[in-house]
Coordinates of C-alpha atoms and ligand atoms in Angstrom, one line a residue:
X363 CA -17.9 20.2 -6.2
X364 CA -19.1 18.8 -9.1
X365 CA -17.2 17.5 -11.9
X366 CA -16.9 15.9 -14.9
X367 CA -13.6 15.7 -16.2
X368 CA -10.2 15.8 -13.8
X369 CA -6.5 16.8 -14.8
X370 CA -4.2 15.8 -11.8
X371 CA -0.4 15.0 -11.6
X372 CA 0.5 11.5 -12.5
X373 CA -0.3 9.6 -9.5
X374 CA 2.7 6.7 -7.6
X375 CA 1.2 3.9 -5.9
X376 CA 3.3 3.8 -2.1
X377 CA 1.9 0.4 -1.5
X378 CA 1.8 -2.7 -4.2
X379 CA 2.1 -6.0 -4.8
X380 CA 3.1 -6.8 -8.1
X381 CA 4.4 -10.8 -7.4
X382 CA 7.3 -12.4 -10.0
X383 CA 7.3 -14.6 -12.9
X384 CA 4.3 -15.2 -15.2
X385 CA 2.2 -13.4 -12.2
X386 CA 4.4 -10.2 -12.7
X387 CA 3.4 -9.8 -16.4
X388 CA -0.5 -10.5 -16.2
X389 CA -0.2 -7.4 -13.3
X390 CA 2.1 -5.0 -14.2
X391 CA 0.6 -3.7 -17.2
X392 CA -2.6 -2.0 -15.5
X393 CA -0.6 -0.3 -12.8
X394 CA 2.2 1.1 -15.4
X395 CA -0.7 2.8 -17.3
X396 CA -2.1 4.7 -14.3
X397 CA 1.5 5.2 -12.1
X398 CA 4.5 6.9 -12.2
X399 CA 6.3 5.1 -9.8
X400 CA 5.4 2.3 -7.2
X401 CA 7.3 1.1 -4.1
X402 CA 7.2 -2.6 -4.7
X403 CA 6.2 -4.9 -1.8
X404 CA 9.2 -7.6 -1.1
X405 CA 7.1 -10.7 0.4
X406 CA 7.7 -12.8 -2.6
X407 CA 8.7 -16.5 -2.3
X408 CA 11.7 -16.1 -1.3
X409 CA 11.4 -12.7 0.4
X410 CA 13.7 -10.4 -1.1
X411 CA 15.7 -9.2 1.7
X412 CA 18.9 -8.3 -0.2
X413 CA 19.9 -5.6 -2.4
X414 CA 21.4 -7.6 -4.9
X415 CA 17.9 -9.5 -5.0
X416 CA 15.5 -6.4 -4.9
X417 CA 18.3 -5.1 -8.2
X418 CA 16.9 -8.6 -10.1
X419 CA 13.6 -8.1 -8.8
X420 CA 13.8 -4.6 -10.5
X421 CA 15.4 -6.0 -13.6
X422 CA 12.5 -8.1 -13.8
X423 CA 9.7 -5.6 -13.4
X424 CA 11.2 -3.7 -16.1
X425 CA 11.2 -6.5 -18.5
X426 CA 7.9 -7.3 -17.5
X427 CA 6.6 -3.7 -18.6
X428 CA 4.5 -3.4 -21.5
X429 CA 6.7 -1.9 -24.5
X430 CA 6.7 1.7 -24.2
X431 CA 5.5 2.2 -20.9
X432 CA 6.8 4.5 -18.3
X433 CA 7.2 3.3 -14.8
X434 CA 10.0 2.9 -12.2
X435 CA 9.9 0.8 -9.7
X436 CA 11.2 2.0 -6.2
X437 CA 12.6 -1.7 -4.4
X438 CA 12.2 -2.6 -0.6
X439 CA 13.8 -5.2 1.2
X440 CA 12.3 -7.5 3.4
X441 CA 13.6 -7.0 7.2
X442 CA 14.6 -10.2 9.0
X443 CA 15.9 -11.3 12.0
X444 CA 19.2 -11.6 10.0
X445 CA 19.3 -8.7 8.2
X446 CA 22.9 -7.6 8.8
X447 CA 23.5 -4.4 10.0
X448 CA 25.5 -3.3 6.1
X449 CA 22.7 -4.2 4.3
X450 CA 20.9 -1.0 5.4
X451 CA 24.5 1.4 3.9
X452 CA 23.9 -0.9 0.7
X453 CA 20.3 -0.2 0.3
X454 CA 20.3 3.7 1.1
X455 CA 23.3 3.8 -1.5
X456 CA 22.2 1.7 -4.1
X457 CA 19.5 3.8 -5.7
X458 CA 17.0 1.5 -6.3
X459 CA 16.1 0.3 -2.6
X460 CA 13.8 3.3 -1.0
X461 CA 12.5 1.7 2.2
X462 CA 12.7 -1.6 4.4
X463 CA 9.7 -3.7 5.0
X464 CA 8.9 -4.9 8.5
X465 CA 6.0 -7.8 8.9
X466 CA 5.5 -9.6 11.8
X467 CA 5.5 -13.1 11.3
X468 CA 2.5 -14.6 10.5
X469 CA 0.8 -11.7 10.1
X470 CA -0.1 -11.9 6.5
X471 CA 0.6 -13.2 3.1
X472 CA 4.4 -14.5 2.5
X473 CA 5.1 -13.6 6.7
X474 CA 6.7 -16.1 7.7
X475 CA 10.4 -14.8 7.6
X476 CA 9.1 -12.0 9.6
X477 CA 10.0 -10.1 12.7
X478 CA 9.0 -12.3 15.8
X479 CA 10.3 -10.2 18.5
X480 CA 11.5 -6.3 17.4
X481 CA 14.1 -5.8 19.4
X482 CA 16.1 -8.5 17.9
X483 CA 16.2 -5.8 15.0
X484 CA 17.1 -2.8 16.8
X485 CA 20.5 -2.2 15.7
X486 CA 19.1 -2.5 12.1
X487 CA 16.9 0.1 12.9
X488 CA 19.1 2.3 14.3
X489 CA 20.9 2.0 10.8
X490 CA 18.0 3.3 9.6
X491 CA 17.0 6.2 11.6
X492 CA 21.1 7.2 11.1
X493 CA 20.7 6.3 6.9
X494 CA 17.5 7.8 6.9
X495 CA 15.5 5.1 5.3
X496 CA 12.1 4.5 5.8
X497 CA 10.8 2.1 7.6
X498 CA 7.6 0.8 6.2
X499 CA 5.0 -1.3 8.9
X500 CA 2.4 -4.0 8.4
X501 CA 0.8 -2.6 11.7
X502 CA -0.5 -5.7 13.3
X503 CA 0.2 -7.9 16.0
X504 CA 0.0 -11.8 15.7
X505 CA -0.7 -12.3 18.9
X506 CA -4.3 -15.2 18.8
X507 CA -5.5 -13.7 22.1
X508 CA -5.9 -10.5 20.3
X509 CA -9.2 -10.4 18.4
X510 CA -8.6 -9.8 14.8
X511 CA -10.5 -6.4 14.3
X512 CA -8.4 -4.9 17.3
X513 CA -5.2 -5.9 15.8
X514 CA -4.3 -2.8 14.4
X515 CA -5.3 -0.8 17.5
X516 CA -3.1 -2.9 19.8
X517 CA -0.1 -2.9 17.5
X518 CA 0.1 0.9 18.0
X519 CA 0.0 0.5 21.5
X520 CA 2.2 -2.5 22.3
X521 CA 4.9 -1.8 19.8
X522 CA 4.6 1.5 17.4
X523 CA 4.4 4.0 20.5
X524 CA 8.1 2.3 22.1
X525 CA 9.5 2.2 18.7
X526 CA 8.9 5.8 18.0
X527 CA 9.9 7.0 21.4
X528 CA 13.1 4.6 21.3
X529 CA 13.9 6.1 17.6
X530 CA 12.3 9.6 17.3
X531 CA 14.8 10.4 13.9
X532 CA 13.4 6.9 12.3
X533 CA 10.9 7.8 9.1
X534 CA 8.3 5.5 8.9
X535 CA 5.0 5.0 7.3
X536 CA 2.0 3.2 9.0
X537 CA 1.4 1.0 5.6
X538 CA -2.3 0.6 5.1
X539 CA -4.2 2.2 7.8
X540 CA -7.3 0.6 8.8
X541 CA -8.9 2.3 12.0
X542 CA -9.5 5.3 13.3
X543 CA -7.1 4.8 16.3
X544 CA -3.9 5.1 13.3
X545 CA -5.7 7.9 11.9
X546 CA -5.0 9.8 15.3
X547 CA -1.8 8.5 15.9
X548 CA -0.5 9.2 12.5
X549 CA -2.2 13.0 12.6
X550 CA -0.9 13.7 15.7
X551 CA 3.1 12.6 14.4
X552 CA 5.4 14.9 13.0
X553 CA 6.3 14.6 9.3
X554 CA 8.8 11.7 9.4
X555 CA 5.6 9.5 10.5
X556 CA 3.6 8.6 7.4
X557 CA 0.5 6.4 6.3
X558 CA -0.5 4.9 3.5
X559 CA -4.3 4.4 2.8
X560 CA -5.7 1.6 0.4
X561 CA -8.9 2.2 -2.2
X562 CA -10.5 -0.5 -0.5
X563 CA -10.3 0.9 3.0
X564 CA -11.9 4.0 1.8
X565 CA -14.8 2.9 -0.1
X566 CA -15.8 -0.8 2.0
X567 CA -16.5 -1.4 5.8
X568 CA -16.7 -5.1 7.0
X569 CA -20.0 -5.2 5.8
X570 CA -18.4 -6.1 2.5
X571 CA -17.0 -9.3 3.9
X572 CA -20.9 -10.8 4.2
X573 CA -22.9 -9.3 1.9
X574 CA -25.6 -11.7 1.2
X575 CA -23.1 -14.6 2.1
X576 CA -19.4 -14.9 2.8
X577 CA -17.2 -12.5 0.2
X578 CA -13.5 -14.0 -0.2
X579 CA -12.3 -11.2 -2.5
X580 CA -13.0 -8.3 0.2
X581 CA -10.8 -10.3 2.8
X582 CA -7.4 -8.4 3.3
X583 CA -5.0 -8.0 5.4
X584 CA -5.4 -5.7 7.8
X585 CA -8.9 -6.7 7.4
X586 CA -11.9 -4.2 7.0
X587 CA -13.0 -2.0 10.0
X588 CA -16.2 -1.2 10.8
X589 CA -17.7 1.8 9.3
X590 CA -16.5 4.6 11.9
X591 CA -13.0 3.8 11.0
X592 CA -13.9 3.6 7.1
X593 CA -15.5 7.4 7.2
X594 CA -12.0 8.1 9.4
X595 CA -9.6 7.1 6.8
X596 CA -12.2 9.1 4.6
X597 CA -11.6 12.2 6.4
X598 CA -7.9 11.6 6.6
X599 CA -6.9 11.0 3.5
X600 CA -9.1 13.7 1.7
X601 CA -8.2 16.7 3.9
X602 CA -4.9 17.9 2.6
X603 CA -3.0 16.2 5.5
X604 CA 0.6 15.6 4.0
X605 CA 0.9 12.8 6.6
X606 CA -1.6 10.2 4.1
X607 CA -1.2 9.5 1.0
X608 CA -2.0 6.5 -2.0
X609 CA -0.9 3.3 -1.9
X610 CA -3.3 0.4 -3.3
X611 CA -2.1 -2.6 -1.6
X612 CA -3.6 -4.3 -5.0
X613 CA -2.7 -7.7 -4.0
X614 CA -3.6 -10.5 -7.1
X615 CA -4.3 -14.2 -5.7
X616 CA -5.7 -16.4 -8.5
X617 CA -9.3 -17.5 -7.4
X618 CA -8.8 -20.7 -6.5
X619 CA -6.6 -19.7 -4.2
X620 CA -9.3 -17.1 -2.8
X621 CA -12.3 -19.1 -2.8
X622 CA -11.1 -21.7 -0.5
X623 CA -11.2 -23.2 3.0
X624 CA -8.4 -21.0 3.8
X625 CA -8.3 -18.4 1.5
X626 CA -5.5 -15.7 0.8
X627 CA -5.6 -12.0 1.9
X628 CA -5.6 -9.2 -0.7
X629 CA -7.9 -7.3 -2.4
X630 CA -6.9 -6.5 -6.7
X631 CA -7.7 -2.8 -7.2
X632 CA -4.5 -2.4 -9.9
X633 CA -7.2 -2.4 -12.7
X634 CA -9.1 0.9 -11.7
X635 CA -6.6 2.1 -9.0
X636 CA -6.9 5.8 -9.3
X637 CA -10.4 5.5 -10.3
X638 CA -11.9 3.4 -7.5
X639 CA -9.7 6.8 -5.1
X640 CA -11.7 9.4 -7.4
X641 CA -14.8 7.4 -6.4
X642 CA -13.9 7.9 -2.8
X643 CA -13.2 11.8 -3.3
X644 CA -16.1 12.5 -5.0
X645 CA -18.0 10.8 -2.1
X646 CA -16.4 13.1 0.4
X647 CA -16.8 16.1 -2.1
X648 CA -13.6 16.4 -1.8
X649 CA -12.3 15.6 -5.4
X650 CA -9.9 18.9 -5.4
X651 CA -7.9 17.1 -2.8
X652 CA -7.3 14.1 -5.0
X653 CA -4.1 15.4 -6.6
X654 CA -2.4 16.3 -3.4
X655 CA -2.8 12.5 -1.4
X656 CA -2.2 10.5 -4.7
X657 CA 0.4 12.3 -6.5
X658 CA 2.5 15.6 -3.9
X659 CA 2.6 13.7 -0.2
X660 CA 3.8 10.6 -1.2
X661 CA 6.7 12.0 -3.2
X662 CA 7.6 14.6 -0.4
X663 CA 7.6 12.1 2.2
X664 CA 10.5 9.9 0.2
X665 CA 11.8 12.8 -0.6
X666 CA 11.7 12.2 -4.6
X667 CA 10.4 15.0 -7.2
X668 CA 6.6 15.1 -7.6
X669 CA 5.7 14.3 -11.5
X670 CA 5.4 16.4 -13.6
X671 CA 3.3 14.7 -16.8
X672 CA -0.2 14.7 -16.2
X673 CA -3.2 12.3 -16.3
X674 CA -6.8 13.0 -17.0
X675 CA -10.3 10.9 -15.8
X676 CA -13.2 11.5 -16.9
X677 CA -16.8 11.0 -15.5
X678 CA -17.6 8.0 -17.6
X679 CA -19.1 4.9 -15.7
X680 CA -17.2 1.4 -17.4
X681 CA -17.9 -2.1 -16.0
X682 CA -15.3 -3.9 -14.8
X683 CA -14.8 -7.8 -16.6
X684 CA -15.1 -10.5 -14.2
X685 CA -11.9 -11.5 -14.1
X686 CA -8.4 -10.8 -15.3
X687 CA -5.7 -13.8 -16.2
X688 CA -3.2 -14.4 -13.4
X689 CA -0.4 -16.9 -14.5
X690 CA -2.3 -19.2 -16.2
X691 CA -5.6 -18.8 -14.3
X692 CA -7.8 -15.8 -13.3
X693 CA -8.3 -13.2 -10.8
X694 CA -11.2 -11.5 -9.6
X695 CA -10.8 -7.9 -9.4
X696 CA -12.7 -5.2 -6.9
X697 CA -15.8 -4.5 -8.5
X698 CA -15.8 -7.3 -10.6
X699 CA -18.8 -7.1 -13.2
X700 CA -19.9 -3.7 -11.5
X701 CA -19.2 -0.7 -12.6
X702 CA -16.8 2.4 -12.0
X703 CA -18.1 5.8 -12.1
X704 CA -14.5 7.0 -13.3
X705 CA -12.2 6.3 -16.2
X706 CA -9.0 7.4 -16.8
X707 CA -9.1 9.2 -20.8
X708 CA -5.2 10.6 -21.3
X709 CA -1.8 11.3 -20.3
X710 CA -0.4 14.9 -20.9
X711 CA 3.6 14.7 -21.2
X712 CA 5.8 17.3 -19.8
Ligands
DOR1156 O1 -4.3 -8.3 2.0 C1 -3.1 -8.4 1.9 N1 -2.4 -9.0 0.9 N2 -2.3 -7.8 2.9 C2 -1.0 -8.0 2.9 O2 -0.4 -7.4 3.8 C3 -0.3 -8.8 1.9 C4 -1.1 -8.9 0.7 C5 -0.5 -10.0 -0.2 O3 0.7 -10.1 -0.4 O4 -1.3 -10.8 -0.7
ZN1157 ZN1 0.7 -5.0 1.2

């Protein structure tokens, strides 16, 4: 299918980062003009692991928001080793908290507070699978034995396959998919197992980490797969499976703090989100299934109405800048000084 010009449902970003203070307000802006809604990622510094801390958090967001945009932000909390038991009743009836975040400690970004051993959360879980909140996964283990690009791969087998057998009601989402081996895992769940899948998982493989020299802004957290597992999540997310859907992971780190001797994970696709995904379509010639991964499976799987204004792209190439300010400094976005085949022209209202 050719095309030049592409009226879909506004799209929601499962997946995103979006960071606090002077961070917040460089960010929020470009995901606000393509999204509807976001679930917002809790590893800030201090993780928000309280309702009455994701509620500020929201507050925040929403003064951050450019005047007269439309966005809502859906809040997670950060799961802990002591994350009492009630916070999970607080969350499901608070309205603004939509899922629980579990990372394993260490495994990425802001970690630390993490899970070390899962079973010490168990009866949290069970809160969940009984409240019906989703539990959302940074799929990795930490273990150093474990080579890095098998991570993902072992995490399923170690510790996703007990936990789903131990709590079959639980709803869940595999956040970020990077391999072929969640691609099956995920496919062959029923529908209260979900995945997320980022832009830059569908359009990089690990190439992209040494093109011509080492590439700090490709490295991310799970970190890029080889190119089997790239054209996997291809195939996943662009065949009408209601088990994968959108979320960016768009993850802003200032440069300095990229380009370093240790540099930080995440890749910053807010600026062209829904573009860089049409690129990754198209590829497939698959650009009719756009609409159902970024803006229907998502909203089914948490259960919240699908949108119903409308946005429209347009097959005109624009080059990205080469950086965007971040608090005070900059940050280099995917694509930076290249360009993007896709733009995104209008909104429709209801
Ligand atoms: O690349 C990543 N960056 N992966 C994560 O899991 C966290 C994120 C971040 O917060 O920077
Ligand atoms: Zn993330």
């Amino acid at each position: 299918m050719t095309s030049t010009r592409l009226e879909i449902t506004r799209p929601d970003d499962w997946h995103l980062h979006l960071r606090d203070g002077d961070a917040l307000g460089s960010v929020i802006g470009h995901t606000a003009q393509r999204f509807a809604r976001a679930i917002v990622m809790p590893n800030l510094k201090p993780p928000v692991t309280t309702v009455a801390q994701a509620e500020d958090y929201r507050a925040r967001i929403m003064t951050a928001l450019p005047p007269g945009a439309r966005f809502q932000p859906l809040m997670t909390l950060y799961l802990t080793e002591d994350t009492p038991v009630e916070e999970i009743a607080r969350a499901k009836d608070s309205g603004s908290v939509f899922a629980v975040k579990y990372y394993p400690a260490g495994a990425t970004t802001n970690s630390q507070s993490g899970v070390r051993e899962l079973s010490r959360v168990y009866p949290v879980i069970e809160a969940m699978a009984r409240h019906q909140l989703p539990l959302l996964l940074h799929g990795e283990v930490t273990d150093a034995q474990i080579d890095i690009f098998d991570r993902e791969r072992v995490f399923i087998e170690r510790h996703l396959m007990p936990l789903r057998e131990r709590f079959p009601e639980l709803r869940m989402v595999l956040e970020h998919i990077t391999t072929r081996d969640a691609v099956d895992f995920v496919r062959a769940a029923p529908a209260n197992v979900g995945a997320t899948i980022t832009a830059h998982h569908l359009l990089l493989n690990r190439n992209a980490l040494f093109q011509g020299g080492i590439r700090p802004h490709n490295f991310c957290a799970p970190i890029l797969k080889r190119e089997t597992h790239r054209a996997a999540l291809l195939q996943a997310a662009t065949n009408g499976d209601a088990h994968f859907f959108l979320g960016t992971d768009s993850a802003p780190h200032i440069r300095a703090a990229k380009e370093s001797d240790c540099g930080c994970a995440g890749v910053y696709t807010a600026h062209a989100a829904i573009e860089l995904y049409a690129e990754a379509f198209e590829q497939a010639g698959k650009l009719d299934q756009l609409e159902a991964f970024a803006s229907f499976h998502g909203a089914d799987f948490y259960r919240l109405p699908r949108n119903q204004d409308r946005i429209v792209l347009e097959r005109t190439a624009w080059t990205v800048p080469e950086e965007y300010p971040l608090a005070g400094a900059t940050c280099k976005p995917m694509r930076a000084g290249e360009s993007i085949a896709w733009s995104v022209v209008g909104h429709t209202a209801h």
